[in-house]
Short mmCIF file of C-alpha atoms in Angstrom, two decimals:
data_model
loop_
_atom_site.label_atom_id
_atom_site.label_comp_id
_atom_site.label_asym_id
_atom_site.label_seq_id
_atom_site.Cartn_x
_atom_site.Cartn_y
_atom_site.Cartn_z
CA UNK I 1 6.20 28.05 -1.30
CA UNK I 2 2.85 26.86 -1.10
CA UNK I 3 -0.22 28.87 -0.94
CA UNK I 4 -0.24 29.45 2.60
CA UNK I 5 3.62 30.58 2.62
CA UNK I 6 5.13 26.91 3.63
CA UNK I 7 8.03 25.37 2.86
CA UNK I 8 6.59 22.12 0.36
CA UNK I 9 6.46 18.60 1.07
CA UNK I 10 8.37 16.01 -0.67
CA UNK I 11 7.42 12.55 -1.01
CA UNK I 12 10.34 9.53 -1.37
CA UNK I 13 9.33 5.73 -2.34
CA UNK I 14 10.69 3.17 -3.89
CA UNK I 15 8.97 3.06 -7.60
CA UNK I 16 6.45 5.39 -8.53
CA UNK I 17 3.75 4.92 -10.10
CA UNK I 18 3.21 1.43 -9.23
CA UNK I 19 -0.12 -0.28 -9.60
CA UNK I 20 -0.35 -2.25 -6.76
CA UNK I 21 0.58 0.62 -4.35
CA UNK I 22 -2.71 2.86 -4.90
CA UNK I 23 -2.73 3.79 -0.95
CA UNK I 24 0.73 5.93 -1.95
CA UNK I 25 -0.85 7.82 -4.87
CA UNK I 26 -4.37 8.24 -2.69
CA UNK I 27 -2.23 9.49 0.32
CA UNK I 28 -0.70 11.64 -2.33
CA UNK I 29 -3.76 13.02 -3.77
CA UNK I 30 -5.69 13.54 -0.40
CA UNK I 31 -2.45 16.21 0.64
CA UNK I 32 -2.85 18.04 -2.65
CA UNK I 33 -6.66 18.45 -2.24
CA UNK I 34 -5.85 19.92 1.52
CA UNK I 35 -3.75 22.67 -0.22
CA UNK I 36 -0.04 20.76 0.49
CA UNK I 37 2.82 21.68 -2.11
CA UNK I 38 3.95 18.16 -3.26
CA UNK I 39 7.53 17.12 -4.93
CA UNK I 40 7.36 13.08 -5.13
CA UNK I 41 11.03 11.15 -5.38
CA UNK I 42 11.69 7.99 -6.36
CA UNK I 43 14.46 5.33 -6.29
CA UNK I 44 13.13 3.66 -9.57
CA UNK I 45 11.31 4.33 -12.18
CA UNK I 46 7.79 2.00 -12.66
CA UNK I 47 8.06 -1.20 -14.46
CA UNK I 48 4.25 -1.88 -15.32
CA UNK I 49 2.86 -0.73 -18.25
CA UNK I 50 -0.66 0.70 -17.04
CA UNK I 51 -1.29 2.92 -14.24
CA UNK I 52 -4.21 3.84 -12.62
CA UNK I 53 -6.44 6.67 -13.91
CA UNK I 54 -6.15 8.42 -10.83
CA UNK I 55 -2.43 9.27 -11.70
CA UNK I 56 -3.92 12.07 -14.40
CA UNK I 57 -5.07 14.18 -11.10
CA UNK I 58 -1.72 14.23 -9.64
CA UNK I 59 -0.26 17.51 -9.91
CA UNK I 60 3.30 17.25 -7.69
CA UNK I 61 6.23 16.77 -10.00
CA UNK I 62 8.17 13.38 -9.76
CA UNK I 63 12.06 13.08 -9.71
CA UNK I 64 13.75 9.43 -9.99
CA UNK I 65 17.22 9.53 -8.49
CA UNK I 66 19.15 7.48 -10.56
CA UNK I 67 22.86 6.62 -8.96
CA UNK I 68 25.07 9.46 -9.44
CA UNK I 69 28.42 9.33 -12.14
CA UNK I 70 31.86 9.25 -10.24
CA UNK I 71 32.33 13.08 -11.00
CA UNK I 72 28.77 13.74 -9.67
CA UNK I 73 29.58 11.85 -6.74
CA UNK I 74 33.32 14.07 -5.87
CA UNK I 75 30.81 17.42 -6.72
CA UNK I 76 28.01 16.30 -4.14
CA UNK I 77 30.46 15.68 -1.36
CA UNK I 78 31.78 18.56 -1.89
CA UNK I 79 28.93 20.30 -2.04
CA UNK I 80 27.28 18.94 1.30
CA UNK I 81 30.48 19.35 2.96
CA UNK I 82 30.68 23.50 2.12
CA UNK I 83 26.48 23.76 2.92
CA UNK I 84 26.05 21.54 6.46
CA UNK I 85 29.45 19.73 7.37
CA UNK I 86 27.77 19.34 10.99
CA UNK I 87 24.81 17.40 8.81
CA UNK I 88 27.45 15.75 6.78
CA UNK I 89 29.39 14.30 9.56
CA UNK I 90 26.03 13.69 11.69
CA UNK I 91 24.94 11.43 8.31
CA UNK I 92 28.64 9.74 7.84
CA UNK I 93 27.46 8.22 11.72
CA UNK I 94 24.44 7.27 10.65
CA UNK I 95 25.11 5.57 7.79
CA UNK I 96 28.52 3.93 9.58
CA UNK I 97 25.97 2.17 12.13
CA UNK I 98 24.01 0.47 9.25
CA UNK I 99 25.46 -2.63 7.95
CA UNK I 100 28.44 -2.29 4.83
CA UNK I 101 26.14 -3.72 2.01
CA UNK I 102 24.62 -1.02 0.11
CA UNK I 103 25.62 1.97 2.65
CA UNK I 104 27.77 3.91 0.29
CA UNK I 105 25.33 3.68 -3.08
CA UNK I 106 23.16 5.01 -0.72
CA UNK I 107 25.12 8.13 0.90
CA UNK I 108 25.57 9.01 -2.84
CA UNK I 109 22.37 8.73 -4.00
CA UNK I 110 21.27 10.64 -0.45
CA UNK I 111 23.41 13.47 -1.45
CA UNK I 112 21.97 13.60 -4.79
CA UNK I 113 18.37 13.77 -3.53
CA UNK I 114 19.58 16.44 -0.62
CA UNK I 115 20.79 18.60 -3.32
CA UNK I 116 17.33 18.67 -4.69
CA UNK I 117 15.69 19.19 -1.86
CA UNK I 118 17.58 22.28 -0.73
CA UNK I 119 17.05 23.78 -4.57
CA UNK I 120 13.53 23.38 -4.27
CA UNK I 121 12.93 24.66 -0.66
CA UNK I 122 11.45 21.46 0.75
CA UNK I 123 10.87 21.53 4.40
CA UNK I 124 10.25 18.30 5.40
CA UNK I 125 11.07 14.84 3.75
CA UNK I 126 8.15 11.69 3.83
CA UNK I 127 9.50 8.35 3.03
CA UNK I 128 7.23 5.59 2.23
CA UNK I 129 8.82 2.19 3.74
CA UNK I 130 11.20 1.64 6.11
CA UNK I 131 13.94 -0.35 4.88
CA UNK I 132 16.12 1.51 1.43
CA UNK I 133 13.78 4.35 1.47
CA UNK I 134 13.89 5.15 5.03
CA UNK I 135 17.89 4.68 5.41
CA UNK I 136 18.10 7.46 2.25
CA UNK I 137 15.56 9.49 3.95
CA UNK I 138 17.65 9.98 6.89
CA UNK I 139 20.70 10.61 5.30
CA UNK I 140 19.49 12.91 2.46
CA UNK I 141 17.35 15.00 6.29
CA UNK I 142 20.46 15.25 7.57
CA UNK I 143 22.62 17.01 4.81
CA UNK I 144 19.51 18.77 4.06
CA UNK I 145 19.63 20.20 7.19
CA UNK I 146 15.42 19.45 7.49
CA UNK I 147 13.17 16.99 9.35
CA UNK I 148 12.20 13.74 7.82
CA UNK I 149 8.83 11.28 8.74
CA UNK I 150 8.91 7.35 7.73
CA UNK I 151 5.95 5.15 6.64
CA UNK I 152 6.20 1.87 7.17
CA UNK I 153 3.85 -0.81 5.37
CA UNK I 154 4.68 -4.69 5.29
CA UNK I 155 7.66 -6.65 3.94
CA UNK I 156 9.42 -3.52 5.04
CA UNK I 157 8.85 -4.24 8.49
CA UNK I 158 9.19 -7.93 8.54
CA UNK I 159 11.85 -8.17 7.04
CA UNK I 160 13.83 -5.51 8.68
CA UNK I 161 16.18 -6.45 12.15
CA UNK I 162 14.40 -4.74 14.90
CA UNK I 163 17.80 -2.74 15.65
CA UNK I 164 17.64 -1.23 11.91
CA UNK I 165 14.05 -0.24 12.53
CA UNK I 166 14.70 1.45 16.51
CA UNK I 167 18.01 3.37 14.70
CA UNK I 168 15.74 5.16 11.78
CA UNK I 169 12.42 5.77 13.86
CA UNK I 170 14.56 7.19 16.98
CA UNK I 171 15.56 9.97 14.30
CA UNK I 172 12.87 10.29 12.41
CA UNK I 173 10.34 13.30 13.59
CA UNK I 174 6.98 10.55 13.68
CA UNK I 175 6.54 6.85 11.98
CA UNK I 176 3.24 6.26 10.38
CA UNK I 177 2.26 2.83 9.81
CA UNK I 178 -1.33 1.41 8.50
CA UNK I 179 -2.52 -1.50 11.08
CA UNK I 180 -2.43 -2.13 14.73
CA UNK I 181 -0.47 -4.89 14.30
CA UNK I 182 2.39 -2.98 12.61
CA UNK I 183 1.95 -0.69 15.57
CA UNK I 184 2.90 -2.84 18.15
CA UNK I 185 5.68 -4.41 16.17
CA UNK I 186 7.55 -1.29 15.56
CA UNK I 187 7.17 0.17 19.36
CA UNK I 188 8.42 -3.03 20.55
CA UNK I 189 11.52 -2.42 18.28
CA UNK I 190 11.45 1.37 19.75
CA UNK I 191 9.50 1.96 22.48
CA UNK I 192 10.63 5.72 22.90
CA UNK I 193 9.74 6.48 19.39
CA UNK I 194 6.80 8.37 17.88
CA UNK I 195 4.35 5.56 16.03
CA UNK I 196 1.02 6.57 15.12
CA UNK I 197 -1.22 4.06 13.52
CA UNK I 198 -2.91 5.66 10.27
CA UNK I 199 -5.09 3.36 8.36
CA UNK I 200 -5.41 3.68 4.37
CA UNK I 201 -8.15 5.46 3.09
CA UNK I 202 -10.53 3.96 0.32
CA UNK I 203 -12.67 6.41 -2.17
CA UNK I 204 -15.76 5.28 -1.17
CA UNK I 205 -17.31 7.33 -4.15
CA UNK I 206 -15.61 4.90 -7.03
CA UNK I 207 -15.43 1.46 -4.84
CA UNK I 208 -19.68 1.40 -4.55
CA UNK I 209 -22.30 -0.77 -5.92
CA UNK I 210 -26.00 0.37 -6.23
CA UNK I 211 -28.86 -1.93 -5.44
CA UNK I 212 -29.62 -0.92 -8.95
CA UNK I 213 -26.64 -1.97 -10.78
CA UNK I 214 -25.30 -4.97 -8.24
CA UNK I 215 -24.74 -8.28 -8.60
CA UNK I 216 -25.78 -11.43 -9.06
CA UNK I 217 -28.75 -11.75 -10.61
CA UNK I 218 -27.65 -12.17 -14.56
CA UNK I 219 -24.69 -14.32 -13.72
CA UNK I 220 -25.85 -18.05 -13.67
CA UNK I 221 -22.66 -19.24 -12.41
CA UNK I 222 -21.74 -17.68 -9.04
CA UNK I 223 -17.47 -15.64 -9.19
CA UNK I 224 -15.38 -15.78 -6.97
CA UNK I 225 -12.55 -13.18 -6.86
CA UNK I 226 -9.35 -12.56 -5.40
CA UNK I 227 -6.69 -9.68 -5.94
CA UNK I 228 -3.23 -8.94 -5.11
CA UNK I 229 0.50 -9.89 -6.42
CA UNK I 230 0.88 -12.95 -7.15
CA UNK I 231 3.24 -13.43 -4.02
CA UNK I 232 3.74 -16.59 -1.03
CA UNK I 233 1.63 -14.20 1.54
CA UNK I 234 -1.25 -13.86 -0.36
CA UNK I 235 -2.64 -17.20 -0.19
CA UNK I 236 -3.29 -17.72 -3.82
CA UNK I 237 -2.13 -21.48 -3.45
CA UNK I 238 -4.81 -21.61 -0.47
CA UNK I 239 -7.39 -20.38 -2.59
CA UNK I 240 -6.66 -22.82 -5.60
CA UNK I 241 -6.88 -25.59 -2.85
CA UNK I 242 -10.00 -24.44 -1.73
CA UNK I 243 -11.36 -24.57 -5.04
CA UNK I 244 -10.78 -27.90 -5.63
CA UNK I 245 -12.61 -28.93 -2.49
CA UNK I 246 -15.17 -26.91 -3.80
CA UNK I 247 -15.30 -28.80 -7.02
CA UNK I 248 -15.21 -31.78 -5.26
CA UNK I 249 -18.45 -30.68 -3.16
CA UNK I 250 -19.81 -30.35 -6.51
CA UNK I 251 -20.35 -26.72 -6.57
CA UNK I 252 -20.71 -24.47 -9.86
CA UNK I 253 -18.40 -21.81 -9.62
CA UNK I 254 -15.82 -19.51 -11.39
CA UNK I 255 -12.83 -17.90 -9.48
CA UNK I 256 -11.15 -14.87 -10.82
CA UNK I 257 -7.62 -14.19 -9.35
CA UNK I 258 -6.41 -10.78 -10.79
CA UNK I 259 -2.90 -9.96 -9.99
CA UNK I 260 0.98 -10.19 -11.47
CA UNK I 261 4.10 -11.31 -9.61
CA UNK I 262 6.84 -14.17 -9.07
CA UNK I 263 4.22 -16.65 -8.44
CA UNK I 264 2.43 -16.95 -11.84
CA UNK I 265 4.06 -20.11 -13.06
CA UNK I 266 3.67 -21.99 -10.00
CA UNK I 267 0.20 -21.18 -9.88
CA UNK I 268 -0.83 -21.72 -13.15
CA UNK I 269 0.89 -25.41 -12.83
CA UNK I 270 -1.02 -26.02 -9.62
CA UNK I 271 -4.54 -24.70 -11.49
CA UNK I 272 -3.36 -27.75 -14.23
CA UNK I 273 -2.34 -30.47 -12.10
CA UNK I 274 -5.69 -30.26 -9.80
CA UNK I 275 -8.17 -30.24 -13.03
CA UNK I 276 -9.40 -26.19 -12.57
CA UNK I 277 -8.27 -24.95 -15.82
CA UNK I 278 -11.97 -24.39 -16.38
CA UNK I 279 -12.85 -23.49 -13.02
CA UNK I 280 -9.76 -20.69 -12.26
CA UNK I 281 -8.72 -17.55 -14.18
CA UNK I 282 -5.53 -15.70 -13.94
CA UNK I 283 -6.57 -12.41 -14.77
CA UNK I 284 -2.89 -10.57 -14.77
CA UNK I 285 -2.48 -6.84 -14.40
CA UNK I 286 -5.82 -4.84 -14.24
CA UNK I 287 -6.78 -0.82 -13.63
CA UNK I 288 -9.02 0.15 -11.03
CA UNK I 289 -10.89 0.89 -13.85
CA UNK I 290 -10.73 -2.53 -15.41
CA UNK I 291 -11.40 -4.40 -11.93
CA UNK I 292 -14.29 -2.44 -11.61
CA UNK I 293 -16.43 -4.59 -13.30
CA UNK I 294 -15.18 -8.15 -11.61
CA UNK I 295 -15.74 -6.78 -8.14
CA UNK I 296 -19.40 -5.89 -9.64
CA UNK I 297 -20.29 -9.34 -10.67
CA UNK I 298 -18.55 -11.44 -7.90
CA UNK I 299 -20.71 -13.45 -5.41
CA UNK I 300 -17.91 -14.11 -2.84
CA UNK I 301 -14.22 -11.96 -1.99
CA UNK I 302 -11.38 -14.17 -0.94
CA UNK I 303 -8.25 -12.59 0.71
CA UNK I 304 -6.41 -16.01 2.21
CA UNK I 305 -3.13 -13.39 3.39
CA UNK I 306 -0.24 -15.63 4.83
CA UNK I 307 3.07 -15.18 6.54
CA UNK I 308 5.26 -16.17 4.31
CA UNK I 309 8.64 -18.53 5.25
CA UNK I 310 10.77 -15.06 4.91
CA UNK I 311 8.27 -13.46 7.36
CA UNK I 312 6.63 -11.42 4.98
CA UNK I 313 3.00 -10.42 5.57
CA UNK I 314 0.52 -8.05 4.27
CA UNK I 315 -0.94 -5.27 6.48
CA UNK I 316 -4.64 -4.64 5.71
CA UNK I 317 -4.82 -5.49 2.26
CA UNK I 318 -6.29 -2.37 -0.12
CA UNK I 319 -8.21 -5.11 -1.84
CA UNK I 320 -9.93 -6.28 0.87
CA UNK I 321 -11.07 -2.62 1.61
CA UNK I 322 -12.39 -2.12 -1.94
CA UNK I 323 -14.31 -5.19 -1.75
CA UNK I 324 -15.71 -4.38 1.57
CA UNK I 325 -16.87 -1.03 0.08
CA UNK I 326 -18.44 -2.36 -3.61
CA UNK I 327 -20.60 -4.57 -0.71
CA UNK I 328 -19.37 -7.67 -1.39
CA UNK I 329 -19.20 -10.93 1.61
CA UNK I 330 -15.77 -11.31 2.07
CA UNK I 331 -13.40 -14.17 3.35
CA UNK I 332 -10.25 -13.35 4.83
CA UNK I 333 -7.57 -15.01 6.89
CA UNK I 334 -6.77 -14.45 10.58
CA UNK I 335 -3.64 -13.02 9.41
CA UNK I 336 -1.57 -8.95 10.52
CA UNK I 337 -4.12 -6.47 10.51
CA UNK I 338 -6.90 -7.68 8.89
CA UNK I 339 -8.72 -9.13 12.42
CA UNK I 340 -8.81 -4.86 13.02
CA UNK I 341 -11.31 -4.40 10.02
CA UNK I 342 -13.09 -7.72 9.78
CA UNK I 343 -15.10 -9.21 12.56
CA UNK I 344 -16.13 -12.96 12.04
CA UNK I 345 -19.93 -12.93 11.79
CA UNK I 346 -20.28 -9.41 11.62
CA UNK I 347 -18.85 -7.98 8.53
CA UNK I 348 -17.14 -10.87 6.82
CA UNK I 349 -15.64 -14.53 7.66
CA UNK I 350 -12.15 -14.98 8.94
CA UNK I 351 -10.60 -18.17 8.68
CA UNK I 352 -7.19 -20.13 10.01
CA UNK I 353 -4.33 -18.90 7.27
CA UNK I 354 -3.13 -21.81 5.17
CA UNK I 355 -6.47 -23.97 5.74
CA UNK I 356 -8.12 -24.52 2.39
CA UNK I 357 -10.86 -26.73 3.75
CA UNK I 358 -11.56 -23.98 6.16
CA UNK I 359 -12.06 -21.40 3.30
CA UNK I 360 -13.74 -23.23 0.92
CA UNK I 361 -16.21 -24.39 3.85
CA UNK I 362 -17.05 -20.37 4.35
CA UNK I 363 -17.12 -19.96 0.61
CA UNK I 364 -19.58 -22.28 0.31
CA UNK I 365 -21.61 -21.05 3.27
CA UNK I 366 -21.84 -17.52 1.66
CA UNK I 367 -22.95 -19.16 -1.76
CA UNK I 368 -25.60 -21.22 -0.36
CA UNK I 369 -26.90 -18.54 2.14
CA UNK I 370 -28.22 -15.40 0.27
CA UNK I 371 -29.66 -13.42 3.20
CA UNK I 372 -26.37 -13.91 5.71
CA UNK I 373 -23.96 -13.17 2.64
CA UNK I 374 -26.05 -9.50 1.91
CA UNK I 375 -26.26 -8.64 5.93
CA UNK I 376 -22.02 -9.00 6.20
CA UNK I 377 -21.79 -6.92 2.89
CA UNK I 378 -24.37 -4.18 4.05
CA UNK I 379 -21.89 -4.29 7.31
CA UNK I 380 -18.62 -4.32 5.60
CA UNK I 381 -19.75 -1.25 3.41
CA UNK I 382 -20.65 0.28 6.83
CA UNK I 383 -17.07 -0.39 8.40
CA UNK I 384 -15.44 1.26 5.41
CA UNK I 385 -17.63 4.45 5.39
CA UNK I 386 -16.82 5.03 8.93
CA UNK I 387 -13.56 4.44 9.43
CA UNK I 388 -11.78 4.49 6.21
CA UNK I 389 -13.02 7.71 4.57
CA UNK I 390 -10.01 9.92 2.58
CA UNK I 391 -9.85 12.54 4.54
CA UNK I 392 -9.85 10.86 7.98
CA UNK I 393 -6.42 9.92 7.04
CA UNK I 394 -5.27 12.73 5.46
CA UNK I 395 -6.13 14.99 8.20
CA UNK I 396 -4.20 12.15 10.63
CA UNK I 397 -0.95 12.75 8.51
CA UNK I 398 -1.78 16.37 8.19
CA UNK I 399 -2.17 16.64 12.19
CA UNK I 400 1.80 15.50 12.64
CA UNK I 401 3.72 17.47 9.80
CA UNK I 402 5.01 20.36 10.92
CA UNK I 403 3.09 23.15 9.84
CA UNK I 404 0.44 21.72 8.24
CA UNK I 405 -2.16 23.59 6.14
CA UNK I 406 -5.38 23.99 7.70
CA UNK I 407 -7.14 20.37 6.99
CA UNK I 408 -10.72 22.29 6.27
CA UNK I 409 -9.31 24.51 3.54
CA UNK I 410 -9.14 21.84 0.40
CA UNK I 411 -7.66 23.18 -3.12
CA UNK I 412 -10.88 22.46 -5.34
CA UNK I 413 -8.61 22.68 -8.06
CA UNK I 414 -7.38 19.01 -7.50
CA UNK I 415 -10.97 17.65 -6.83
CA UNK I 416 -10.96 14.30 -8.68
CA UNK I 417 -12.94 13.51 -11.30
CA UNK I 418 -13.07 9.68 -11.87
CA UNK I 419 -14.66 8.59 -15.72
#
């Protein structure tokens, strides 16, 4: 039980930690400060090897569910056959309407994460992302015999058939999901079901930059920087483009793109072959911590999101909200949900996905003109104060879990305490 006499919370995703999924582990934090009882699953353990310094400050246990041995597997059936056959028979449908690749790993590894939660008294299940984690969510619900929530991001979405989203939402108590965008996309798959945008929250008190301290005045040649995996529907490719134009403009400038992922190679080839070697860093994996100081000295942000030829797309980037808060002019493609945070001219520059001339036009523009760069940071700081604060969103969540804790009464205990 929790301190006010509720059955805990438990938390599924796919890996955890994972460095490039800080709204997870700020969503996580935010509950424990409002007094929640955490127990976090995951389906794999984490592959990178840093995580942020925010992980010290989370207190919930975590639990990978590694696939279950054969004689596991006969003692779990068994076992959710003698506790809730009604639940087992209800998740055997379930997991029947899904298509035959992967179904049965899944029951198995359902049952062995049902098993846990009725051991540790959990009362409702969360499940970060709709595809995997949402199918074992539902299963592992219904042979708990408990209610279950989805969150649904990105790829997760996108990638999804509309029918697979509509059969998990329909059962699901509520479906968060973090843009407008997403919004409308899932209730078009299920129009009866209960959506409810939730945006990501950004600690304003770490992503800042004092007059004092900020920016630009000791760096003689102006950074550019760009975050995020090193994946088709980030741009990256866009923004190496763009940089070339920009050399060809004759421009002094240095970009730093700070991220890991597939496309590393590729990029680093296309950096060679256009002559930017000098001009363009690939920074690899950083800490918040570590980034810190390149969002402190940059002069422009660049987040050129695309939808990639699988459909992928981001949401609203976390990058682009951490940039927005350390003040920084930021230029961002038309792309998801980003249009919902960033209005052209007001606080930032939105330009056509995919068009590097485009991007490096508004890079230059923010370069050359000082006063109009500082007015759309001074704005985009403003945005993220007022409608991106941590416990807006945690008191959102909060407002649809069944019996939540009272949202005023935060545990000091877990106040964090960033170095």
């Amino acid at each position: 039980m929790n301190r006010e006499g509720r059955r805990p919370l438990a938390v599924l995703t796919r890996t955890f930690p994972k460095l490039s999924e800080t709204f997870i582990l700020e969503e996580l934090l935010g509950l424990e400060r409002s007094g929640v009882a955490l127990t976090v699953f995951a389906l794999q353990r984490p592959t990178d090897t840093v995580e942020q310094p925010a992980m010290k400050f989370l207190r919930a246990a975590v639990h990978y569910l590694d696939a279950p041995g054969w004689r596991q597997r006969i003692a779990l059936h068994m076992g959710a056959l003698l506790h809730n056959m009604s639940g087992y028979v209800r998740a055997i449908g379930f997991a029947l309407a899904r298509p035959h690749a992967g179904r049965l790993a899944d029951f198995n590894v359902a049952l062995k994460l049902a098993r846990r939660l009725r051991s540790l008294g959990i009362g409702h299940l969360h499940a970060h992302f709709i595809d995997r984690p949402g199918d074992i969510a539902a299963l592992a619900a219904m042979l708990a015999g408990i209610g279950f929530s989805l969150s649904a991001h990105a790829k997760d979405i996108y990638r999804s058939a509309p029918r697979a989203l509509a059969r998990k939402m329909r059962a699901a108590r509520f479906t968060t999901t973090c843009t407008g965008y997403n919004h409308r996309e899932l209730k078009a798959a299920a129009p009866d079901a209960s959506v409810h945008r939730i945006y990501h929250a950004i600690d304003t008190t770490r992503f800042h930059c004092a007059d004092r301290d900020c920016r630009h005045e000791s760096v003689t040649v102006p950074h550019l920087l760009a975050v995020g995996r090193l994946k088709p529907k980030k741009g990256f490719a866009t923004l190496v483009r763009a940089c070339a134009e920009l050399r060809a403009r004759g421009l002094a400038f240095q970009c730093d793109i700070v991220g890991y992922g597939e496309l590393r190679g590729d990029l680093a080839a296309l950096i060679e072959r256009l002559g930017l070697v000098e001009h363009v860093t690939l920074h690899g994996k950083l800490t918040h911590r570590e980034l810190l100081p390149l969002y402190a000295r940059a002069r422009v942000f660049a987040m050129p999101c695309e939808i990639a030829s699988d459909g992928d797309r981001d949401g609203i980037p976390n990058v682009l909200l951490e940039a927005m808060a350390m003040r920084l002019p930021v230029v961002a493609s038309e792309v998801s949900g980003i249009p919902e945070v960033m209005t052209h001219g007001h606080n930032g520059s939105l330009v056509p996905p995919g068009d590097a001339v485009a991007l490096a036009d508004e890079i230059a523009a923010l370069l050359r003109e000082r006063h109009r760069a500082a007015a759309l940071a001074a704005a985009a700081r403003t945005t993220i104060l007022q409608r991106f604060a941590p416990q807006r969103s945690t008191d959102e969540l909060l407002a649809l879990l069944p019996a939540a804790p009272d949202v005023n009464r935060a545990d000091p205990a877990v106040e964090r305490r960033y170095a």
